[in-house]
Coordinates of C-alpha atoms and ligand atoms in Angstrom, one line a residue:
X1289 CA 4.3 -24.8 -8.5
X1290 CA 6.5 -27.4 -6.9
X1291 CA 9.7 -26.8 -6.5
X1292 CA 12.7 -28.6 -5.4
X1293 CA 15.9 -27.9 -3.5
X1294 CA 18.8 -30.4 -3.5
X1295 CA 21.5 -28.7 -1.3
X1296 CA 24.2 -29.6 0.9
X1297 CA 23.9 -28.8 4.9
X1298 CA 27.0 -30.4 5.7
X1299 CA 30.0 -32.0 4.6
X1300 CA 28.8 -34.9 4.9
X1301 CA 24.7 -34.3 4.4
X1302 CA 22.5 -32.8 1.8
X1303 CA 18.4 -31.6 2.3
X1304 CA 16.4 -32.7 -0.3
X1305 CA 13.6 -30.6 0.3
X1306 CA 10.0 -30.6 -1.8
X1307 CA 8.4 -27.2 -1.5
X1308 CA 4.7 -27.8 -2.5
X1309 CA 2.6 -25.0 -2.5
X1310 CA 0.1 -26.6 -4.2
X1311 CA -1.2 -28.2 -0.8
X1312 CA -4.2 -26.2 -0.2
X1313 CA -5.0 -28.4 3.1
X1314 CA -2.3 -29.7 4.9
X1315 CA -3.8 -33.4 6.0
X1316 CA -6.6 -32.8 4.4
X1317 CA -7.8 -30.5 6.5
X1318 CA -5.4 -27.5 7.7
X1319 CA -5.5 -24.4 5.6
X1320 CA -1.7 -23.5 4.8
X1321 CA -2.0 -20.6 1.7
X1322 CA 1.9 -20.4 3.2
X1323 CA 2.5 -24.0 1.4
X1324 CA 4.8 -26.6 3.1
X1325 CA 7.8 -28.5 2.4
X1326 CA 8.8 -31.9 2.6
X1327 CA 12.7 -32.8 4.1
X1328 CA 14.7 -35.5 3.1
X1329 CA 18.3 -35.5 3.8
X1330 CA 20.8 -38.2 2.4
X1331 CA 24.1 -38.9 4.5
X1332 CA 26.8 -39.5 2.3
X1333 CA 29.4 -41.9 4.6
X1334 CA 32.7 -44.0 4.0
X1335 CA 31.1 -45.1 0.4
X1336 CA 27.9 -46.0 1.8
X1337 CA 24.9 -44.2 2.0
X1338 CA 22.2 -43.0 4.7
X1339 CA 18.7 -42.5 3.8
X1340 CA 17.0 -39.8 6.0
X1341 CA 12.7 -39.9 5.8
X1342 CA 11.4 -39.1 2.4
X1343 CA 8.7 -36.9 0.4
X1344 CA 4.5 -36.8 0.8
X1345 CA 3.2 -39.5 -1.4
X1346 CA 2.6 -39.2 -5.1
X1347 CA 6.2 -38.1 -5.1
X1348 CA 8.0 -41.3 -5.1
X1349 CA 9.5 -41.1 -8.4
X1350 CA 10.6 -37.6 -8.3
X1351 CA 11.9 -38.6 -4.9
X1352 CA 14.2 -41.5 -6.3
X1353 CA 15.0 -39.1 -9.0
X1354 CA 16.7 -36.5 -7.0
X1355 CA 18.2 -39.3 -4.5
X1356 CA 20.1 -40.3 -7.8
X1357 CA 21.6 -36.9 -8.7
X1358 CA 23.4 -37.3 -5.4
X1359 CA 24.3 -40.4 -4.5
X1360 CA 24.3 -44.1 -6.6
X1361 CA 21.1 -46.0 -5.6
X1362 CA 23.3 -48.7 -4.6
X1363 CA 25.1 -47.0 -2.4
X1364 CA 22.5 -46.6 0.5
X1365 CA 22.5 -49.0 3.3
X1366 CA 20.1 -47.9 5.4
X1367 CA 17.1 -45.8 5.6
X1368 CA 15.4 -44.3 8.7
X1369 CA 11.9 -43.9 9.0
X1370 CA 11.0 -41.2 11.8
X1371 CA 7.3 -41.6 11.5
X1372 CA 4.9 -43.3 9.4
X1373 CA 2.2 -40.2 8.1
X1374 CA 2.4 -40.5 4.0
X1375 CA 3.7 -36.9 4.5
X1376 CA 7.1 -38.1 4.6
X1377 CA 7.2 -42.2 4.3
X1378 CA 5.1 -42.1 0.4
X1379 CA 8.0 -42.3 -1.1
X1380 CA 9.5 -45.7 0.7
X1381 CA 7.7 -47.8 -1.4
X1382 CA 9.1 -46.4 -5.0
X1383 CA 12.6 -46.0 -2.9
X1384 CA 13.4 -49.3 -1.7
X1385 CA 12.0 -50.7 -4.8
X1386 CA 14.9 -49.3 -6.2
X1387 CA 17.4 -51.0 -3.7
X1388 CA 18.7 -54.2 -2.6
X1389 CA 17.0 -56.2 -0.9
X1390 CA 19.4 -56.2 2.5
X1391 CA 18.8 -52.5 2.9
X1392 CA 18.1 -51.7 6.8
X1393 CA 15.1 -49.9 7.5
X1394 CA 15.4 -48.3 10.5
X1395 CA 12.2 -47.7 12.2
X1396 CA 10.1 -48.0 15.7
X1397 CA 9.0 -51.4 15.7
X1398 CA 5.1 -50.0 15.3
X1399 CA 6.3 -49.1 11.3
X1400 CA 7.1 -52.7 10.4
X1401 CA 3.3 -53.2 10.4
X1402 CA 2.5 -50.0 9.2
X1403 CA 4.8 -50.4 6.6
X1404 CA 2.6 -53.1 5.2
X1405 CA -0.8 -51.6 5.9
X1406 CA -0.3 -48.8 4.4
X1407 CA 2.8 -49.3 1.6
X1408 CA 2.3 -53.7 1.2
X1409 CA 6.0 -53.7 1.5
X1410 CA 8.3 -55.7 4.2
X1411 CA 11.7 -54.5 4.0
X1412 CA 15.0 -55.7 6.1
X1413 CA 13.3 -54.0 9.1
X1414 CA 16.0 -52.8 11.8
X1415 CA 13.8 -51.6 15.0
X1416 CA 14.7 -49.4 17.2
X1417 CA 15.0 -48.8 20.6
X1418 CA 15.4 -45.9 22.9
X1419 CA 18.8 -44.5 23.1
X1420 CA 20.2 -47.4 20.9
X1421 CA 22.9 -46.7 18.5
X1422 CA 23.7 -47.8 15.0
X1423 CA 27.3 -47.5 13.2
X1424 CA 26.4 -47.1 9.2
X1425 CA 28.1 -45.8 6.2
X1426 CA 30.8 -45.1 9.1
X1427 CA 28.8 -42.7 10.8
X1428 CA 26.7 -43.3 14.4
X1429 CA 23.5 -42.9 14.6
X1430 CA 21.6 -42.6 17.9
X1431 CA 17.6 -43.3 18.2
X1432 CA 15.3 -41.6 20.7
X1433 CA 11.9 -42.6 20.9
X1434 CA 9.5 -39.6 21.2
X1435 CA 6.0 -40.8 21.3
X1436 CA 3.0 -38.7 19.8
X1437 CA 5.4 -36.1 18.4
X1438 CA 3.3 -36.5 16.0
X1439 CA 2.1 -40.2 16.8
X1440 CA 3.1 -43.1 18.9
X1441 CA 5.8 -44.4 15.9
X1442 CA 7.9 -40.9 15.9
X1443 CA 11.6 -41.3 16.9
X1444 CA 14.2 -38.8 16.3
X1445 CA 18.0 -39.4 15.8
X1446 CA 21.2 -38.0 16.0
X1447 CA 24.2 -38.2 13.5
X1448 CA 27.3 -38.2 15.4
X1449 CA 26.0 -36.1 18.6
X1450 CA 26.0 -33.1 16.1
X1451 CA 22.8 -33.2 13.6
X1452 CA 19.1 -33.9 15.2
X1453 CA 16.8 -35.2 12.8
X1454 CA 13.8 -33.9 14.6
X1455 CA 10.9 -35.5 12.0
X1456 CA 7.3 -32.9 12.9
X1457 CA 9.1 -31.7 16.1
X1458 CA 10.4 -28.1 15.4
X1459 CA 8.6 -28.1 12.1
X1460 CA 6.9 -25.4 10.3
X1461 CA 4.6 -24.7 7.6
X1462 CA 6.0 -22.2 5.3
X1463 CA 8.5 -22.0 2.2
X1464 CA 11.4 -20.5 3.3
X1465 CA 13.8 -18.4 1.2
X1466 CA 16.8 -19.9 3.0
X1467 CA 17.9 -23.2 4.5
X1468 CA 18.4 -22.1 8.1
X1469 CA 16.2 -20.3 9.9
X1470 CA 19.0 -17.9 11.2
X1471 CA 19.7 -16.5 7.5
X1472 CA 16.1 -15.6 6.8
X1473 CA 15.5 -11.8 7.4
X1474 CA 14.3 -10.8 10.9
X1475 CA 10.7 -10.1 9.4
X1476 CA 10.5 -13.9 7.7
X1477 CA 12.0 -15.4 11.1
X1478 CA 9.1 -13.6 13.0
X1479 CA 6.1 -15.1 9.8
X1480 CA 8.1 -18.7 10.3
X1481 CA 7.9 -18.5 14.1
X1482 CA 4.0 -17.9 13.4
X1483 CA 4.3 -20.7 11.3
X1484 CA 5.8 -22.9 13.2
X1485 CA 3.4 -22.3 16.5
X1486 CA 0.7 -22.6 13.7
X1487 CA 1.9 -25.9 13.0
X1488 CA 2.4 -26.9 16.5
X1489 CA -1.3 -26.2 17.3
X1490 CA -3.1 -27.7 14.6
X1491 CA -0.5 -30.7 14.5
X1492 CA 0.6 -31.8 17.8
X1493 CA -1.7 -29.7 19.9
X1494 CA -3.4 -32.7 21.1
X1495 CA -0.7 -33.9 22.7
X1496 CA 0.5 -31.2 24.8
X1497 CA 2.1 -33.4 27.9
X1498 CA 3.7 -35.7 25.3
X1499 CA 5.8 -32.5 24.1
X1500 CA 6.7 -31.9 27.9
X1501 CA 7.9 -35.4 27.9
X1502 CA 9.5 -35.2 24.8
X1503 CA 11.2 -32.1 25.3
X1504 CA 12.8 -33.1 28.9
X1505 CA 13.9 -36.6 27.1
X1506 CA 15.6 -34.0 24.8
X1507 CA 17.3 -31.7 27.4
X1508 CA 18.8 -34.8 29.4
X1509 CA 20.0 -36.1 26.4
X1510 CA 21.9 -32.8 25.9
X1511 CA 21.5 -30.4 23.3
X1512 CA 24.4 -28.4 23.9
X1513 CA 26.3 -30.2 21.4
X1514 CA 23.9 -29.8 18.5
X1515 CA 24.8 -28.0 15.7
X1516 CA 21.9 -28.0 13.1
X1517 CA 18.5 -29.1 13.9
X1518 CA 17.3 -30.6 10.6
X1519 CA 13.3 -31.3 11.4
X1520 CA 11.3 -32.7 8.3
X1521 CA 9.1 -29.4 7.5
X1522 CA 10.3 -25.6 7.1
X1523 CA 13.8 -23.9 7.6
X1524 CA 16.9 -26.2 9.3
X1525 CA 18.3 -24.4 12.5
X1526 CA 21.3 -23.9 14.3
X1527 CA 19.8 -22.9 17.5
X1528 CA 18.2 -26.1 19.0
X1529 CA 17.5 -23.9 22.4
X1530 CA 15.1 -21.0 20.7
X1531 CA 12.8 -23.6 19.5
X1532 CA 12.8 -26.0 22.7
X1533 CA 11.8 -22.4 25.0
X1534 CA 9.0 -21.7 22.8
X1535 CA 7.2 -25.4 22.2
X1536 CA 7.5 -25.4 26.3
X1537 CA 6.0 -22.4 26.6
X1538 CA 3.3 -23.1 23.8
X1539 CA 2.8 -27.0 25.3
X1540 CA 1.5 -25.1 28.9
X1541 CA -0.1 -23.0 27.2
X1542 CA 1.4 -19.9 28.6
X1543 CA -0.4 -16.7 27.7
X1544 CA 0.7 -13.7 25.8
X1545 CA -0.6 -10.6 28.5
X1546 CA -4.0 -9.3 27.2
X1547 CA -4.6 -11.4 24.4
X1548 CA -8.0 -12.2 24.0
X1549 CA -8.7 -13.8 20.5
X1550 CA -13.1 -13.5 19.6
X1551 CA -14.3 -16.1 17.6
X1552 CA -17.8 -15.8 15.9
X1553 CA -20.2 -16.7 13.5
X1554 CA -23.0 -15.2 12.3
X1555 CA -26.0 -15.9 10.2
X1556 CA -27.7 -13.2 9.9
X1557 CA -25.5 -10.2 11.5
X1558 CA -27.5 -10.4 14.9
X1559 CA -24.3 -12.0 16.6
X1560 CA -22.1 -10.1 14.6
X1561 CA -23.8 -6.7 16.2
X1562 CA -23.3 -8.1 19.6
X1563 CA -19.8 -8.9 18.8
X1564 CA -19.0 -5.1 18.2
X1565 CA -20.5 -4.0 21.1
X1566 CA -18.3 -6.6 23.2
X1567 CA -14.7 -5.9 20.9
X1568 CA -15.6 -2.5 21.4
X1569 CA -15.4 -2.9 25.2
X1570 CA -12.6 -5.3 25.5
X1571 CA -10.7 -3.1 23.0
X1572 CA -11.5 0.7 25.7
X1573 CA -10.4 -2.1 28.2
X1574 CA -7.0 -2.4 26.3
X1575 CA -7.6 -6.0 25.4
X1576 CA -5.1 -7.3 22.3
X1577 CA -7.6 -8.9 20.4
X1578 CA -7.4 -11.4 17.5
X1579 CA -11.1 -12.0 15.8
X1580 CA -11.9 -15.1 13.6
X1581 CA -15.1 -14.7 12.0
X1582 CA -17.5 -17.6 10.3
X1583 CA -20.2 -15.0 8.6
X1584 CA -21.9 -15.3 5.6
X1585 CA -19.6 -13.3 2.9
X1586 CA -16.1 -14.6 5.0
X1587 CA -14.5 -17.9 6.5
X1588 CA -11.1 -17.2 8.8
X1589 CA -8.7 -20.0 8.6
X1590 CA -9.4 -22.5 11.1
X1591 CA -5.8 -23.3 11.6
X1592 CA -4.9 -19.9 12.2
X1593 CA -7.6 -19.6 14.6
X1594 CA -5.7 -22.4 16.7
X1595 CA -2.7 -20.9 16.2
X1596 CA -4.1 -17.7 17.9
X1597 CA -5.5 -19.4 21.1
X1598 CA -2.5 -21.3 21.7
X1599 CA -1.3 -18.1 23.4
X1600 CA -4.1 -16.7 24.2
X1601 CA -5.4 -15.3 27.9
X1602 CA -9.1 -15.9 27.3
X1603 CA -11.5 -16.3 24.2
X1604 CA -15.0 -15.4 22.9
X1605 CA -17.1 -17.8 21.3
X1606 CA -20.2 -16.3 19.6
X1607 CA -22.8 -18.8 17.8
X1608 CA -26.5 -19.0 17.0
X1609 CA -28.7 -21.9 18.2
X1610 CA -29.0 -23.9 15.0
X1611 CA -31.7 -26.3 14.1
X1612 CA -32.8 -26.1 18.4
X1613 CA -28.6 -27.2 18.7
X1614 CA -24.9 -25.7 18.2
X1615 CA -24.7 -24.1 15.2
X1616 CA -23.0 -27.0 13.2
X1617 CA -19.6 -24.8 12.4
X1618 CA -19.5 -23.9 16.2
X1619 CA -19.3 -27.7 17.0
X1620 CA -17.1 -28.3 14.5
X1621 CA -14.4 -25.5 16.1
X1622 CA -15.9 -27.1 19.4
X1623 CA -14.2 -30.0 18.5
X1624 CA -10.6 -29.1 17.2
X1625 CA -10.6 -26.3 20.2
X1626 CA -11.0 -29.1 23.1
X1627 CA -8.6 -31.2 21.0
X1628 CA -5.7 -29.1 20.4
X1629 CA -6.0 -26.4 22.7
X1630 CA -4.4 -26.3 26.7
X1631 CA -7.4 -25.6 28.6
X1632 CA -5.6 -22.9 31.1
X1633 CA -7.7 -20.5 28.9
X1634 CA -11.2 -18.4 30.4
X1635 CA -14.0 -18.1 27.9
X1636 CA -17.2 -16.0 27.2
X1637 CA -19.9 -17.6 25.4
X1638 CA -22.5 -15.3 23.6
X1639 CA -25.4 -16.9 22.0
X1640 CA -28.9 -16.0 20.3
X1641 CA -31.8 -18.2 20.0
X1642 CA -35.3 -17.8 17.4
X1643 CA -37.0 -19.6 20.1
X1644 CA -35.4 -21.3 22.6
X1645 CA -32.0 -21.0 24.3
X1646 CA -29.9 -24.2 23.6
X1647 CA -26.4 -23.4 21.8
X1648 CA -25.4 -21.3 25.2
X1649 CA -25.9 -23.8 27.4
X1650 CA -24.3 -26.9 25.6
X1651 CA -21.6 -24.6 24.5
X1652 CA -20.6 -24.2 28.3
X1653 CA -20.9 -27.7 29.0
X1654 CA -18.9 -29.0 26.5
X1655 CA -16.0 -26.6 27.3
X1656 CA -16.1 -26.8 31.4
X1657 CA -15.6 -30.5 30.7
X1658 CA -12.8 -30.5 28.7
X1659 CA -11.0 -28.2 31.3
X1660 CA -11.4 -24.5 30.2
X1661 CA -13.2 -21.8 32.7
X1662 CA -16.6 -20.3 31.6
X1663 CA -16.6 -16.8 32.4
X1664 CA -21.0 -16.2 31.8
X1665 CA -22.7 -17.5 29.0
X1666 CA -24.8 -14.4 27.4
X1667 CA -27.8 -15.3 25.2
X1668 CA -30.3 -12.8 23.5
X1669 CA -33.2 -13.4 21.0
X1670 CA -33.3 -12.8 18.0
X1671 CA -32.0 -9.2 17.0
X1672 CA -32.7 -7.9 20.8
X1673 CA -28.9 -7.2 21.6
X1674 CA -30.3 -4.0 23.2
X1675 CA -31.6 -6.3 25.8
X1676 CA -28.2 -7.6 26.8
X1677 CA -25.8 -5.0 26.6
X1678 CA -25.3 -4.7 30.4
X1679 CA -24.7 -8.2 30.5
X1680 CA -21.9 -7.9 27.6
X1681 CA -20.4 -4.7 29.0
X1682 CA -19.8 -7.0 32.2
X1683 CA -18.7 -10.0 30.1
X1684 CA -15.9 -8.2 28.5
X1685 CA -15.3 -6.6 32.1
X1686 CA -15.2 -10.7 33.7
X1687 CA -13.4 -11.9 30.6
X1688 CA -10.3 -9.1 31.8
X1689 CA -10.7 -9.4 35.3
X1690 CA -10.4 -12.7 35.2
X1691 CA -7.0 -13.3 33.1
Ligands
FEO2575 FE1 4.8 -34.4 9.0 FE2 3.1 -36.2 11.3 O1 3.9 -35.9 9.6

């Protein structure tokens, strides 16, 4: 059910948040049975009025609503769009409809076009440009332009040196129980920390030396002097530095010692045998192993999957030949796997084959171009895992040896 939460943050601020759990696939695409919400926050100045971001669209109207129970629509002077996805500007159209004409959008110059593409509206369009400030409702507002965090529109800003408004960037999936990430209990901080790596991979994975950029921008701004970190999914938080560490460590990729995550599918439980023999191996090796499995009776969540190899030392992909090609699942985790995934990562492919050996071979292509390291491909036919033991016995051993 969707719920809302209309709380103040700050004197001065209130979050508007949308928790929809009803969001089976965030973008249409990302499993999320942990929900997400949606952060608005309204800054209430000298008698006028700061719009921050806004709900997913098809909430326009309850969006407007709840703007209303804090604030009088003609109040608001200026609104700030951080980035352009519907996830947080489909509500712009039903707000500014609302509100005079001479109301400053704030915004990277890319959203004046996308404004109309996607919304047909052309507001009193302020754009921004790195570092610039803007004195509204008595307040200052500084803009920093952080490209492809999520795309090439995003900007982030901060309200008198003290609040970030950090769009995607330190986002997570998730309904919290709290507002601030410091008040949830130490087992939901350690579920929204999963969430928010989660979110990192299957969101801004792809653009892992954007995130480096972004995040030394950031640190030579100066975060000292930050006080709440109000992103535009999941818990607020007061520690800017605790979230900074860990998207640097997850944009290089670094590894978590032994963690080897084995990734299979299987048609016909042939694979899935030779899969048991190999975790069995890795595991009397004393590898820490995470296994998403594609079988018949059973899908693992793709996003999670992502959200495991971010971190990961090395990985096993298992697949039939399908059709004399990759088994069509296989390319489709190919796909998102070389997109959002830093390639410092070793990999064993196994493979069977009916009659001829083809999803192997491709497989390690594919992957040794985009970057990663191909341990040994293994392929068997058939059910004839017998014949290969040896050679997965020495792929576990390579897979090890090798992180
Ligand atoms: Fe939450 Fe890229 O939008």
């Amino acid at each position: 059910m969707i719920k809302i939460v209309n709380m103040k943050i700050a004197k001065d601020i209130v979050l508007l948040q949308l928790q929809d759990d009803e969001t089976k696939y965030f973008e249409a695409l990302w499993e999320i049975p942990e929900g997400v919400t949606y952060n608005s926050y309204v800054i209430i100045g000298d008698g006028d009025v700061i719009v921050i971001d806004g709900w997913k669209i098809g909430f326009g109207d309850v969006f407007v609503d709840e703007v209303k129970r804090v604030v009088d629509l003609k109040s608001i002077k200026a609104v700030v769009v951080h980035h352009m996805e519907p996830d947080h500007s489909g509500s712009l159209k039903t707000l500014l409809s609302n509100l005079s004409s001479d109301t400053r959008v704030f915004g990277h110059q890319l959203v004046k076009d996308m404004l109309q593409s996607f919304y047909g509206i052309k507001p009193n369009f302020v754009p921004v440009t790195d570092g610039m400030k803007a004195n509204v409702a008595g307040k200052t507002l500084r803009f920093f332009h952080t490209p492809w965090l999520h795309w090439p529109d995003t900007i982030v800003s901060i309200l008198d040196g003290k609040v970030l408004f950090s769009c995607d960037i330190f986002g997570s999936y998730g309904i919290p129980s709290a507002l601030f990430f410091e008040d949830l209990s130490p087992s939901d901080q350690e579920k929204f920390i999963w969430y928010a790596k989660k979110y990192f991979a299957n969101i801004i994975g792809k653009y892992v030396s954007w995130v480096l950029k972004g995040l030394e921008k950031l640190s030579s701004i100066g975060l000292d002097s930050i006080e709440i970190v109000a992103p535009a999914h999941g818990p607020l938080r007061r520690n800017v530095k605790t979230m900074a560490t860990l998207y640097n460590r997850w944009a290089r990729g670094d590894a978590e010692k032994g963690k080897v995550v084995v990734l299979y599918m299987s048609m016909y439980g042939f694979i899935e045998k030779a899969i048991h023999i190999l975790i069995d191996e890795l595991q009397k090796a004393g590898a820490k192993i995470k296994i998403h499995k594609f079988v018949d009776k059973y899908r693992s969540s793709i996003s999670d999957m992502l959200g495991d190899l971010i971190d990961a030392e090395s990985f096993v992909i298992a697949t039939p030949t399908y059709d004399a090609d990759v088994f069509p699942f296989a390319m489709l985790l190919l796909n998102v796997i070389i997109s959002k995934i830093p390639k410092n990562k070793k990999v064993l492919i196994v493979s069977n084959f009916g009659w001829g050996p083809v999803a192997g071979k491709k497989i390690a292509e594919m992957l040794k171009t985009a970057g990663f390291t191909i341990v040994d491909v293994v392929e068997f036919r058939g059910g004839n895992v017998e014949d290969v033991l040896p050679r997965l016995r020495e792929g576990a051993v390579k897979l090890l040896q090798s992180t």
